Structures are given as structure tokens and as C-alpha cells.
Amino acid sequence: MASQNTLSLFTVTLLVLLSLLSQATSSETHNQKTSPFEFLNHLKGCHKGDKVQGIQDLKKYLEKFGYLNSYSDNDDFDDILESAIKTYQVNYHLKATGTLDAKTVSRMTMPRCGVPDIINGTTSMRSGKKRQPHHRGGNGSTHTVAHFSFLSGNPKWPSSKYQLTYAFDQSTPAEAQAAVARAFATWAGNTHFSFSQAQSYENADLKISFGRRDHGDGAPFDGRGGTVAHAFAPTNGRFHYDADEPWAVGAVEGAFDLETVALHEIGHLLGLGHSSVEGAVMSSGVRTGFTQGLHADDIQGIKALYNT
């Protein structure tokens, strides 16, 4: 009888443990499928004067991407937050209302590059510098508006350093290495730079690897669907993909194209900031199931930075 009771107790305990494990696994899977930017949908329509749970997280989001240097650690929608949202809206050609409207939320929830839009309080995404066009029309020359930007302080590789080497961390998949190599070839075809693969990872000018969450560079990733990659300004040379994201070669539904993202991050490695042109590869947003090449704005930007 005692043996039967012991067996029954063991069975019940096992079932409870299996149930808890199942719940934990389900919760983990759910969290992996939820973008860290999803909280913004709950705040849609918020404006100055509101006090809504989650506004504090909105402030942290805007701080992360350079729009707030300091803020009150609460859920108050104050003047400083309104001003930061207006700056974001201007940068992305949205109506500068200061209200968290549907179009602004839609833009903010997009997966994106982890490099801030504003660094050290300086933004040039909306510089709107006029450039001479490549052709004339009508009664005279027209002008186009360029929306490229440079990273804070205009860092760039010295004029004597135009032959750059790159290398991959040993854990980098072969398909990613091939995609990055193609991206380097594209930039080489549109700049004065040449890129060659080095045998030594430590001695290469540019270092490419995958990491997840806190991966030791002071700029942790945030899991699936938030920031998908980042790179550092010249002459740091580091470029990291977020290993938690779904990656693919080409336009694969539900996945990010390795080569397209590499084109963007190499732009940062060379000194470009984010562009406010939606079609530019240096635009901060990244879409799944989508491939993209260099845009005229990207090429204008790199030529302007290096006076080539």
C-alpha cells in the first residue's frame, strides 16, 4: 500500500514538473516571437499631457537611438518627450505633430540597425544638402536633395588607408561570409576602396561576427525582431549580426537578407550615418523578405565624405 502511495506521489510530481516545463518552454517561444518594439503599439495615440504605463519604455527607446540625452524616469508624456518625437518624425519625413500617431508607431516598430540616428546630440539625417544632378533638363540645371548623413565627428579612414582587409569570426556560416564578400565587392565598385579577405581575424581592419544579447561590445542586442545588426565607425572596424534573427540569402519570406544588411553595416564601417531616404540602403529600417542594392543617395554620401 505504501509502495502504491509513493508511486502515485511520484506520478503526480512528474506531471506537475512536465506541466511547468511545458509552460516555461511555451513562454520562452512566445517571447522569442515577440519584437522588443511591440510595446509601442499599446501607446498609439499618446500625446503631451498623457500618463500611460509604457511611456517610460518609449523614453528608453528614444534614448537608445539618440533622441533623448536625459529624461524623467516616469510615464509622463512631457515637453521633452514631445520634442524628441517631433525630431524623430522630421528625420523620417513624418508629420511633426509630437503625437505618437499610427504612422510614427509603424515606423518605430520596424526592425532596424542598432546604430543610433543621433550621436552626441548631432543629427544630419535631414541635412537636405543640394547636389548637382548628372543631367540637365528644361531651361537649366536642376538640383536634387541628398539625405545621407555622416557619423558624429565625420570619422573616416585616412587617405593612405584605402586597401582594407576583412575577416570573419570562426563561427560565421559560409553563406554569410559569401554574402558579406559580395557586399564588399559592391562598395568597392562604387568607391576608391578595395577589400580583401585576411587570414588573421585579429589583424584584419574589419571584423565580422554573429552575437546575441550582451556580446561584449557595450551595445547588446535585444532578441528577435528589434535591432538586427550594428557596426562601429572608422577605424574601429567591428560589424555584428544579431544571431537571434532569422537570416537568409536572398528575398526569403520571414528572414533578413544577409547581403542587404551587410551593405548597410559596411556603410557605417566607412563612416556613413543613416539616411532619411526610404529607398537608400543606409535607411535605418530593415525588412524581411526583401533585398536591396546601393541607392544614389548612398553613393553620393560616400563620395562626399571622402571627396572623391
Short mmCIF file of N, CA and C in Angstrom, two decimals, residues 95-238:
data_model
loop_
_atom_site.label_atom_id
_atom_site.label_comp_id
_atom_site.label_asym_id
_atom_site.label_seq_id
_atom_site.Cartn_x
_atom_site.Cartn_y
_atom_site.Cartn_z
N LYS A 95 4.71 63.69 -40.41
CA LYS A 95 4.16 64.95 -39.94
C LYS A 95 4.59 65.18 -38.50
N ALA A 96 5.28 66.31 -38.26
CA ALA A 96 5.87 66.57 -36.94
C ALA A 96 4.85 67.09 -35.95
N THR A 97 4.02 66.18 -35.46
CA THR A 97 2.96 66.55 -34.51
C THR A 97 3.39 66.41 -33.06
N GLY A 98 4.42 65.59 -32.81
CA GLY A 98 4.80 65.30 -31.43
C GLY A 98 3.90 64.27 -30.79
N THR A 99 2.89 63.83 -31.53
CA THR A 99 1.96 62.80 -31.06
C THR A 99 2.41 61.44 -31.59
N LEU A 100 2.22 60.41 -30.81
CA LEU A 100 2.61 59.07 -31.24
C LEU A 100 1.49 58.49 -32.11
N ASP A 101 1.39 59.02 -33.34
CA ASP A 101 0.32 58.60 -34.24
C ASP A 101 0.66 57.27 -34.89
N ALA A 102 -0.29 56.76 -35.67
CA ALA A 102 -0.16 55.41 -36.24
C ALA A 102 1.06 55.29 -37.15
N LYS A 103 1.31 56.29 -37.99
CA LYS A 103 2.44 56.22 -38.92
C LYS A 103 3.77 56.24 -38.17
N THR A 104 3.82 57.01 -37.10
CA THR A 104 5.05 57.07 -36.31
C THR A 104 5.30 55.74 -35.61
N VAL A 105 4.27 55.15 -35.05
CA VAL A 105 4.40 53.85 -34.38
C VAL A 105 4.80 52.79 -35.39
N SER A 106 4.21 52.83 -36.58
CA SER A 106 4.54 51.85 -37.61
C SER A 106 6.02 51.92 -37.96
N ARG A 107 6.55 53.12 -38.05
CA ARG A 107 7.97 53.28 -38.36
C ARG A 107 8.84 52.82 -37.19
N MET A 108 8.46 53.18 -35.98
CA MET A 108 9.26 52.85 -34.81
C MET A 108 9.33 51.34 -34.53
N THR A 109 8.28 50.62 -34.90
CA THR A 109 8.25 49.18 -34.61
C THR A 109 8.97 48.35 -35.67
N MET A 110 9.46 48.98 -36.74
CA MET A 110 10.22 48.25 -37.75
C MET A 110 11.52 47.71 -37.17
N PRO A 111 11.91 46.47 -37.51
CA PRO A 111 13.27 46.03 -37.18
C PRO A 111 14.26 47.01 -37.81
N ARG A 112 15.39 47.22 -37.16
CA ARG A 112 16.28 48.26 -37.63
C ARG A 112 17.73 47.98 -37.24
N CYS A 113 18.60 48.80 -37.80
CA CYS A 113 20.01 48.80 -37.40
C CYS A 113 20.12 49.37 -36.00
N GLY A 114 21.05 48.86 -35.22
CA GLY A 114 21.22 49.31 -33.85
C GLY A 114 22.01 50.59 -33.70
N VAL A 115 22.61 51.10 -34.77
CA VAL A 115 23.36 52.35 -34.68
C VAL A 115 22.37 53.50 -34.48
N PRO A 116 22.60 54.38 -33.51
CA PRO A 116 21.67 55.49 -33.28
C PRO A 116 21.57 56.42 -34.48
N ASP A 117 20.41 57.07 -34.61
CA ASP A 117 20.22 58.08 -35.65
C ASP A 117 20.94 59.37 -35.28
N ILE A 118 21.03 59.63 -33.98
CA ILE A 118 21.66 60.85 -33.47
C ILE A 118 22.75 60.42 -32.49
N ILE A 119 23.95 60.91 -32.71
CA ILE A 119 25.08 60.56 -31.86
C ILE A 119 25.68 61.82 -31.27
N ASN A 120 25.81 61.84 -29.95
CA ASN A 120 26.33 63.02 -29.24
C ASN A 120 25.53 64.28 -29.55
N GLY A 121 24.21 64.09 -29.70
CA GLY A 121 23.32 65.23 -29.89
C GLY A 121 23.31 65.80 -31.29
N THR A 122 24.03 65.16 -32.22
CA THR A 122 24.12 65.70 -33.58
C THR A 122 23.40 64.80 -34.56
N THR A 123 22.49 65.37 -35.33
CA THR A 123 21.82 64.63 -36.40
C THR A 123 21.99 65.38 -37.71
N SER A 124 22.24 64.63 -38.76
CA SER A 124 22.31 65.26 -40.09
C SER A 124 21.44 64.48 -41.07
N MET A 125 20.52 63.66 -40.54
CA MET A 125 19.64 62.89 -41.41
C MET A 125 18.78 63.79 -42.27
N ARG A 126 18.51 65.00 -41.80
CA ARG A 126 17.64 65.90 -42.55
C ARG A 126 18.44 67.09 -43.09
N SER A 127 19.70 66.81 -43.43
CA SER A 127 20.56 67.89 -43.90
C SER A 127 20.04 68.52 -45.18
N GLY A 128 19.47 67.70 -46.09
CA GLY A 128 18.90 68.22 -47.32
C GLY A 128 19.88 69.01 -48.17
N LYS A 129 21.14 68.54 -48.20
CA LYS A 129 22.15 69.26 -48.97
C LYS A 129 21.88 69.14 -50.46
N LYS A 130 21.97 70.24 -51.17
CA LYS A 130 21.70 70.20 -52.61
C LYS A 130 22.94 69.72 -53.36
N ARG A 131 22.70 68.83 -54.28
CA ARG A 131 23.77 68.28 -55.11
C ARG A 131 23.46 68.52 -56.58
N GLN A 132 24.49 68.77 -57.37
CA GLN A 132 24.29 68.91 -58.81
C GLN A 132 23.86 67.58 -59.39
N PRO A 133 22.89 67.57 -60.29
CA PRO A 133 22.44 66.33 -60.90
C PRO A 133 23.41 65.87 -61.97
N HIS A 134 23.17 64.70 -62.50
CA HIS A 134 24.01 64.16 -63.55
C HIS A 134 23.52 64.58 -64.94
N HIS A 135 22.42 65.34 -65.01
CA HIS A 135 21.91 65.75 -66.31
C HIS A 135 21.26 67.11 -66.19
N ARG A 136 21.03 67.72 -67.31
CA ARG A 136 20.32 68.99 -67.34
C ARG A 136 18.99 68.80 -68.04
N GLY A 137 18.03 69.59 -67.65
CA GLY A 137 16.73 69.48 -68.29
C GLY A 137 16.05 70.83 -68.33
N GLY A 138 15.14 71.02 -69.26
CA GLY A 138 14.41 72.28 -69.35
C GLY A 138 15.34 73.42 -69.71
N ASN A 139 15.20 74.54 -68.98
CA ASN A 139 15.99 75.73 -69.29
C ASN A 139 17.30 75.80 -68.52
N GLY A 140 17.56 74.80 -67.71
CA GLY A 140 18.80 74.87 -66.93
C GLY A 140 18.94 73.66 -66.05
N SER A 141 19.94 73.69 -65.20
CA SER A 141 20.19 72.53 -64.33
C SER A 141 19.22 72.54 -63.16
N THR A 142 18.84 71.36 -62.75
CA THR A 142 18.01 71.21 -61.56
C THR A 142 18.87 70.68 -60.44
N HIS A 143 18.34 70.67 -59.26
CA HIS A 143 19.08 70.16 -58.11
C HIS A 143 18.31 69.01 -57.48
N THR A 144 19.06 68.08 -56.97
CA THR A 144 18.43 67.01 -56.19
C THR A 144 18.81 67.21 -54.73
N VAL A 145 17.99 66.74 -53.85
CA VAL A 145 18.26 66.87 -52.42
C VAL A 145 18.79 65.56 -51.89
N ALA A 146 19.97 65.60 -51.27
CA ALA A 146 20.57 64.40 -50.70
C ALA A 146 20.27 64.34 -49.21
N HIS A 147 19.96 63.16 -48.72
CA HIS A 147 19.59 63.00 -47.32
C HIS A 147 20.52 62.03 -46.60
N PHE A 148 21.68 61.76 -47.18
CA PHE A 148 22.66 60.94 -46.50
C PHE A 148 23.18 61.69 -45.28
N SER A 149 23.86 60.98 -44.39
CA SER A 149 24.48 61.63 -43.24
C SER A 149 25.79 60.94 -42.92
N PHE A 150 26.61 61.61 -42.13
CA PHE A 150 27.87 61.05 -41.67
C PHE A 150 27.76 60.76 -40.18
N LEU A 151 28.57 59.85 -39.70
CA LEU A 151 28.58 59.57 -38.27
C LEU A 151 29.17 60.77 -37.52
N SER A 152 28.88 60.86 -36.24
CA SER A 152 29.28 62.02 -35.44
C SER A 152 30.78 62.27 -35.53
N GLY A 153 31.14 63.52 -35.87
CA GLY A 153 32.54 63.89 -36.00
C GLY A 153 33.13 63.57 -37.35
N ASN A 154 32.31 63.06 -38.26
CA ASN A 154 32.77 62.70 -39.62
C ASN A 154 34.00 61.79 -39.60
N PRO A 155 33.97 60.70 -38.83
CA PRO A 155 35.13 59.80 -38.82
C PRO A 155 35.28 59.10 -40.16
N LYS A 156 36.51 58.91 -40.60
CA LYS A 156 36.75 58.21 -41.85
C LYS A 156 38.15 57.60 -41.83
N TRP A 157 38.36 56.71 -42.78
CA TRP A 157 39.67 56.08 -42.90
C TRP A 157 40.65 57.09 -43.50
N PRO A 158 41.89 57.10 -43.02
CA PRO A 158 42.86 58.06 -43.57
C PRO A 158 43.08 57.83 -45.06
N SER A 159 43.52 58.88 -45.74
CA SER A 159 43.66 58.81 -47.20
C SER A 159 44.65 57.74 -47.64
N SER A 160 45.59 57.41 -46.77
CA SER A 160 46.58 56.39 -47.11
C SER A 160 46.05 54.97 -46.89
N LYS A 161 44.86 54.87 -46.29
CA LYS A 161 44.32 53.56 -45.92
C LYS A 161 43.08 53.29 -46.76
N TYR A 162 43.27 52.94 -48.01
CA TYR A 162 42.14 52.66 -48.88
C TYR A 162 42.07 51.18 -49.28
N GLN A 163 43.09 50.41 -48.90
CA GLN A 163 43.07 48.97 -49.12
C GLN A 163 42.80 48.30 -47.78
N LEU A 164 41.55 47.92 -47.56
CA LEU A 164 41.12 47.39 -46.26
C LEU A 164 40.99 45.87 -46.31
N THR A 165 41.37 45.24 -45.21
CA THR A 165 41.22 43.79 -45.10
C THR A 165 40.06 43.48 -44.17
N TYR A 166 39.42 42.36 -44.40
CA TYR A 166 38.33 41.93 -43.53
C TYR A 166 38.49 40.44 -43.20
N ALA A 167 37.90 40.04 -42.09
CA ALA A 167 37.96 38.64 -41.67
C ALA A 167 36.72 38.30 -40.88
N PHE A 168 36.43 37.01 -40.80
CA PHE A 168 35.23 36.52 -40.12
C PHE A 168 35.60 35.73 -38.87
N ASP A 169 34.81 35.91 -37.84
CA ASP A 169 34.93 35.03 -36.68
C ASP A 169 34.72 33.59 -37.15
N GLN A 170 35.40 32.66 -36.52
CA GLN A 170 35.40 31.27 -36.99
C GLN A 170 34.02 30.63 -36.98
N SER A 171 33.08 31.18 -36.21
CA SER A 171 31.73 30.61 -36.14
C SER A 171 30.81 31.16 -37.22
N THR A 172 31.28 32.08 -38.06
CA THR A 172 30.44 32.69 -39.09
C THR A 172 30.12 31.68 -40.19
N PRO A 173 28.83 31.44 -40.48
CA PRO A 173 28.45 30.47 -41.53
C PRO A 173 29.01 30.85 -42.89
N ALA A 174 29.26 29.84 -43.71
CA ALA A 174 29.84 30.07 -45.03
C ALA A 174 28.95 30.95 -45.90
N GLU A 175 27.61 30.76 -45.81
CA GLU A 175 26.71 31.56 -46.65
C GLU A 175 26.75 33.04 -46.25
N ALA A 176 26.99 33.31 -44.96
CA ALA A 176 27.11 34.69 -44.51
C ALA A 176 28.43 35.28 -45.01
N GLN A 177 29.49 34.52 -44.98
CA GLN A 177 30.77 35.00 -45.48
C GLN A 177 30.69 35.38 -46.96
N ALA A 178 30.02 34.54 -47.73
CA ALA A 178 29.88 34.81 -49.16
C ALA A 178 29.04 36.06 -49.40
N ALA A 179 27.97 36.24 -48.62
CA ALA A 179 27.10 37.40 -48.77
C ALA A 179 27.84 38.69 -48.42
N VAL A 180 28.62 38.67 -47.35
CA VAL A 180 29.38 39.85 -46.96
C VAL A 180 30.45 40.17 -48.00
N ALA A 181 31.07 39.15 -48.54
CA ALA A 181 32.08 39.36 -49.58
C ALA A 181 31.46 40.05 -50.80
N ARG A 182 30.25 39.66 -51.16
CA ARG A 182 29.57 40.31 -52.29
C ARG A 182 29.26 41.77 -51.97
N ALA A 183 28.88 42.03 -50.71
CA ALA A 183 28.60 43.41 -50.31
C ALA A 183 29.86 44.26 -50.37
N PHE A 184 30.98 43.71 -49.94
CA PHE A 184 32.25 44.45 -50.04
C PHE A 184 32.57 44.75 -51.50
N ALA A 185 32.33 43.78 -52.37
CA ALA A 185 32.60 43.97 -53.80
C ALA A 185 31.74 45.10 -54.36
N THR A 186 30.50 45.20 -53.92
CA THR A 186 29.61 46.27 -54.38
C THR A 186 30.13 47.63 -53.94
N TRP A 187 30.54 47.75 -52.68
CA TRP A 187 31.08 49.02 -52.20
C TRP A 187 32.38 49.36 -52.92
N ALA A 188 33.21 48.34 -53.19
CA ALA A 188 34.46 48.58 -53.90
C ALA A 188 34.20 49.13 -55.29
N GLY A 189 33.13 48.68 -55.92
CA GLY A 189 32.80 49.14 -57.25
C GLY A 189 32.27 50.56 -57.30
N ASN A 190 31.98 51.14 -56.13
CA ASN A 190 31.41 52.49 -56.08
C ASN A 190 32.23 53.45 -55.23
N THR A 191 33.41 53.04 -54.84
CA THR A 191 34.28 53.88 -54.00
C THR A 191 35.73 53.72 -54.46
N HIS A 192 36.63 54.41 -53.77
CA HIS A 192 38.06 54.26 -54.04
C HIS A 192 38.67 53.14 -53.20
N PHE A 193 37.84 52.47 -52.40
CA PHE A 193 38.34 51.41 -51.52
C PHE A 193 38.47 50.08 -52.26
N SER A 194 39.38 49.26 -51.79
CA SER A 194 39.44 47.85 -52.18
C SER A 194 39.41 47.03 -50.90
N PHE A 195 38.81 45.85 -50.98
CA PHE A 195 38.66 44.99 -49.81
C PHE A 195 39.18 43.59 -50.14
N SER A 196 39.96 43.04 -49.24
CA SER A 196 40.46 41.69 -49.43
C SER A 196 40.35 40.92 -48.12
N GLN A 197 40.06 39.63 -48.23
CA GLN A 197 39.90 38.82 -47.03
C GLN A 197 41.25 38.45 -46.44
N ALA A 198 41.38 38.65 -45.14
CA ALA A 198 42.62 38.33 -44.44
C ALA A 198 42.50 36.97 -43.76
N GLN A 199 43.61 36.34 -43.52
CA GLN A 199 43.62 35.06 -42.82
C GLN A 199 43.48 35.25 -41.32
N SER A 200 44.04 36.33 -40.83
CA SER A 200 44.03 36.59 -39.38
C SER A 200 42.86 37.48 -38.99
N TYR A 201 42.00 36.98 -38.13
CA TYR A 201 40.86 37.77 -37.66
C TYR A 201 41.34 38.95 -36.82
N GLU A 202 42.29 38.71 -35.96
CA GLU A 202 42.76 39.75 -35.05
C GLU A 202 43.42 40.91 -35.78
N ASN A 203 44.11 40.63 -36.88
CA ASN A 203 44.86 41.68 -37.57
C ASN A 203 44.09 42.36 -38.69
N ALA A 204 42.89 41.90 -38.97
CA ALA A 204 42.10 42.49 -40.06
C ALA A 204 41.60 43.88 -39.68
N ASP A 205 41.44 44.73 -40.68
CA ASP A 205 40.89 46.08 -40.43
C ASP A 205 39.42 46.00 -40.03
N LEU A 206 38.70 45.07 -40.66
CA LEU A 206 37.26 44.93 -40.46
C LEU A 206 36.96 43.52 -39.99
N LYS A 207 36.18 43.41 -38.92
CA LYS A 207 35.93 42.10 -38.30
C LYS A 207 34.43 41.84 -38.25
N ILE A 208 34.00 40.72 -38.82
CA ILE A 208 32.58 40.39 -38.92
C ILE A 208 32.29 39.16 -38.08
N SER A 209 31.21 39.23 -37.29
CA SER A 209 30.84 38.09 -36.45
C SER A 209 29.35 38.14 -36.12
N PHE A 210 28.85 37.06 -35.54
CA PHE A 210 27.49 36.99 -35.02
C PHE A 210 27.55 37.01 -33.50
N GLY A 211 26.57 37.68 -32.88
CA GLY A 211 26.48 37.70 -31.43
C GLY A 211 25.03 37.79 -31.02
N ARG A 212 24.77 37.54 -29.77
CA ARG A 212 23.40 37.69 -29.28
C ARG A 212 23.40 38.34 -27.90
N ARG A 213 22.31 39.09 -27.65
CA ARG A 213 22.15 39.79 -26.38
C ARG A 213 23.43 40.57 -26.04
N ASP A 214 23.92 40.44 -24.80
CA ASP A 214 25.16 41.13 -24.42
C ASP A 214 26.34 40.32 -24.95
N HIS A 215 26.96 40.80 -26.03
CA HIS A 215 28.04 40.06 -26.65
C HIS A 215 29.39 40.76 -26.51
N GLY A 216 29.48 41.65 -25.50
CA GLY A 216 30.78 42.16 -25.10
C GLY A 216 31.26 43.43 -25.76
N ASP A 217 30.41 44.11 -26.54
CA ASP A 217 30.88 45.34 -27.21
C ASP A 217 30.23 46.60 -26.66
N GLY A 218 29.46 46.46 -25.58
CA GLY A 218 28.80 47.61 -24.99
C GLY A 218 27.50 48.01 -25.67
N ALA A 219 27.09 47.26 -26.69
CA ALA A 219 25.85 47.54 -27.42
C ALA A 219 25.07 46.24 -27.57
N PRO A 220 24.43 45.76 -26.50
CA PRO A 220 23.76 44.47 -26.55
C PRO A 220 22.58 44.44 -27.52
N PHE A 221 22.39 43.29 -28.14
CA PHE A 221 21.21 43.08 -28.97
C PHE A 221 20.02 42.79 -28.06
N ASP A 222 18.82 42.79 -28.66
CA ASP A 222 17.60 42.72 -27.86
C ASP A 222 16.70 41.55 -28.23
N GLY A 223 17.24 40.52 -28.87
CA GLY A 223 16.41 39.38 -29.24
C GLY A 223 15.77 39.60 -30.59
N ARG A 224 14.94 38.68 -30.96
CA ARG A 224 14.39 38.65 -32.32
C ARG A 224 13.45 39.83 -32.60
N GLY A 225 13.70 40.48 -33.74
CA GLY A 225 12.76 41.49 -34.22
C GLY A 225 13.04 42.91 -33.83
N GLY A 226 14.09 43.19 -33.05
CA GLY A 226 14.39 44.57 -32.67
C GLY A 226 15.52 45.13 -33.51
N THR A 227 16.69 45.25 -32.91
CA THR A 227 17.87 45.66 -33.67
C THR A 227 18.51 44.40 -34.25
N VAL A 228 18.76 44.39 -35.55
CA VAL A 228 19.19 43.16 -36.22
C VAL A 228 20.70 43.11 -36.46
N ALA A 229 21.37 44.25 -36.43
CA ALA A 229 22.82 44.29 -36.66
C ALA A 229 23.32 45.67 -36.27
N HIS A 230 24.63 45.79 -36.14
CA HIS A 230 25.23 47.10 -35.94
C HIS A 230 26.71 47.05 -36.33
N ALA A 231 27.28 48.22 -36.54
CA ALA A 231 28.70 48.32 -36.88
C ALA A 231 29.24 49.61 -36.26
N PHE A 232 30.54 49.66 -36.14
CA PHE A 232 31.19 50.79 -35.49
C PHE A 232 31.89 51.69 -36.52
N ALA A 233 32.08 52.93 -36.13
CA ALA A 233 32.66 53.93 -37.02
C ALA A 233 34.13 53.65 -37.28
N PRO A 234 34.68 54.24 -38.37
CA PRO A 234 36.12 54.14 -38.60
C PRO A 234 36.86 54.70 -37.38
N THR A 235 37.96 54.08 -36.99
CA THR A 235 38.60 52.94 -37.61
C THR A 235 38.45 51.69 -36.73
N ASN A 236 37.33 51.63 -36.02
CA ASN A 236 37.07 50.52 -35.11
C ASN A 236 36.98 49.20 -35.89
N GLY A 237 36.09 49.17 -36.90
CA GLY A 237 36.07 48.04 -37.82
C GLY A 237 35.20 46.86 -37.45
N ARG A 238 34.44 46.92 -36.35
CA ARG A 238 33.62 45.77 -35.96
C ARG A 238 32.21 45.84 -36.55
#
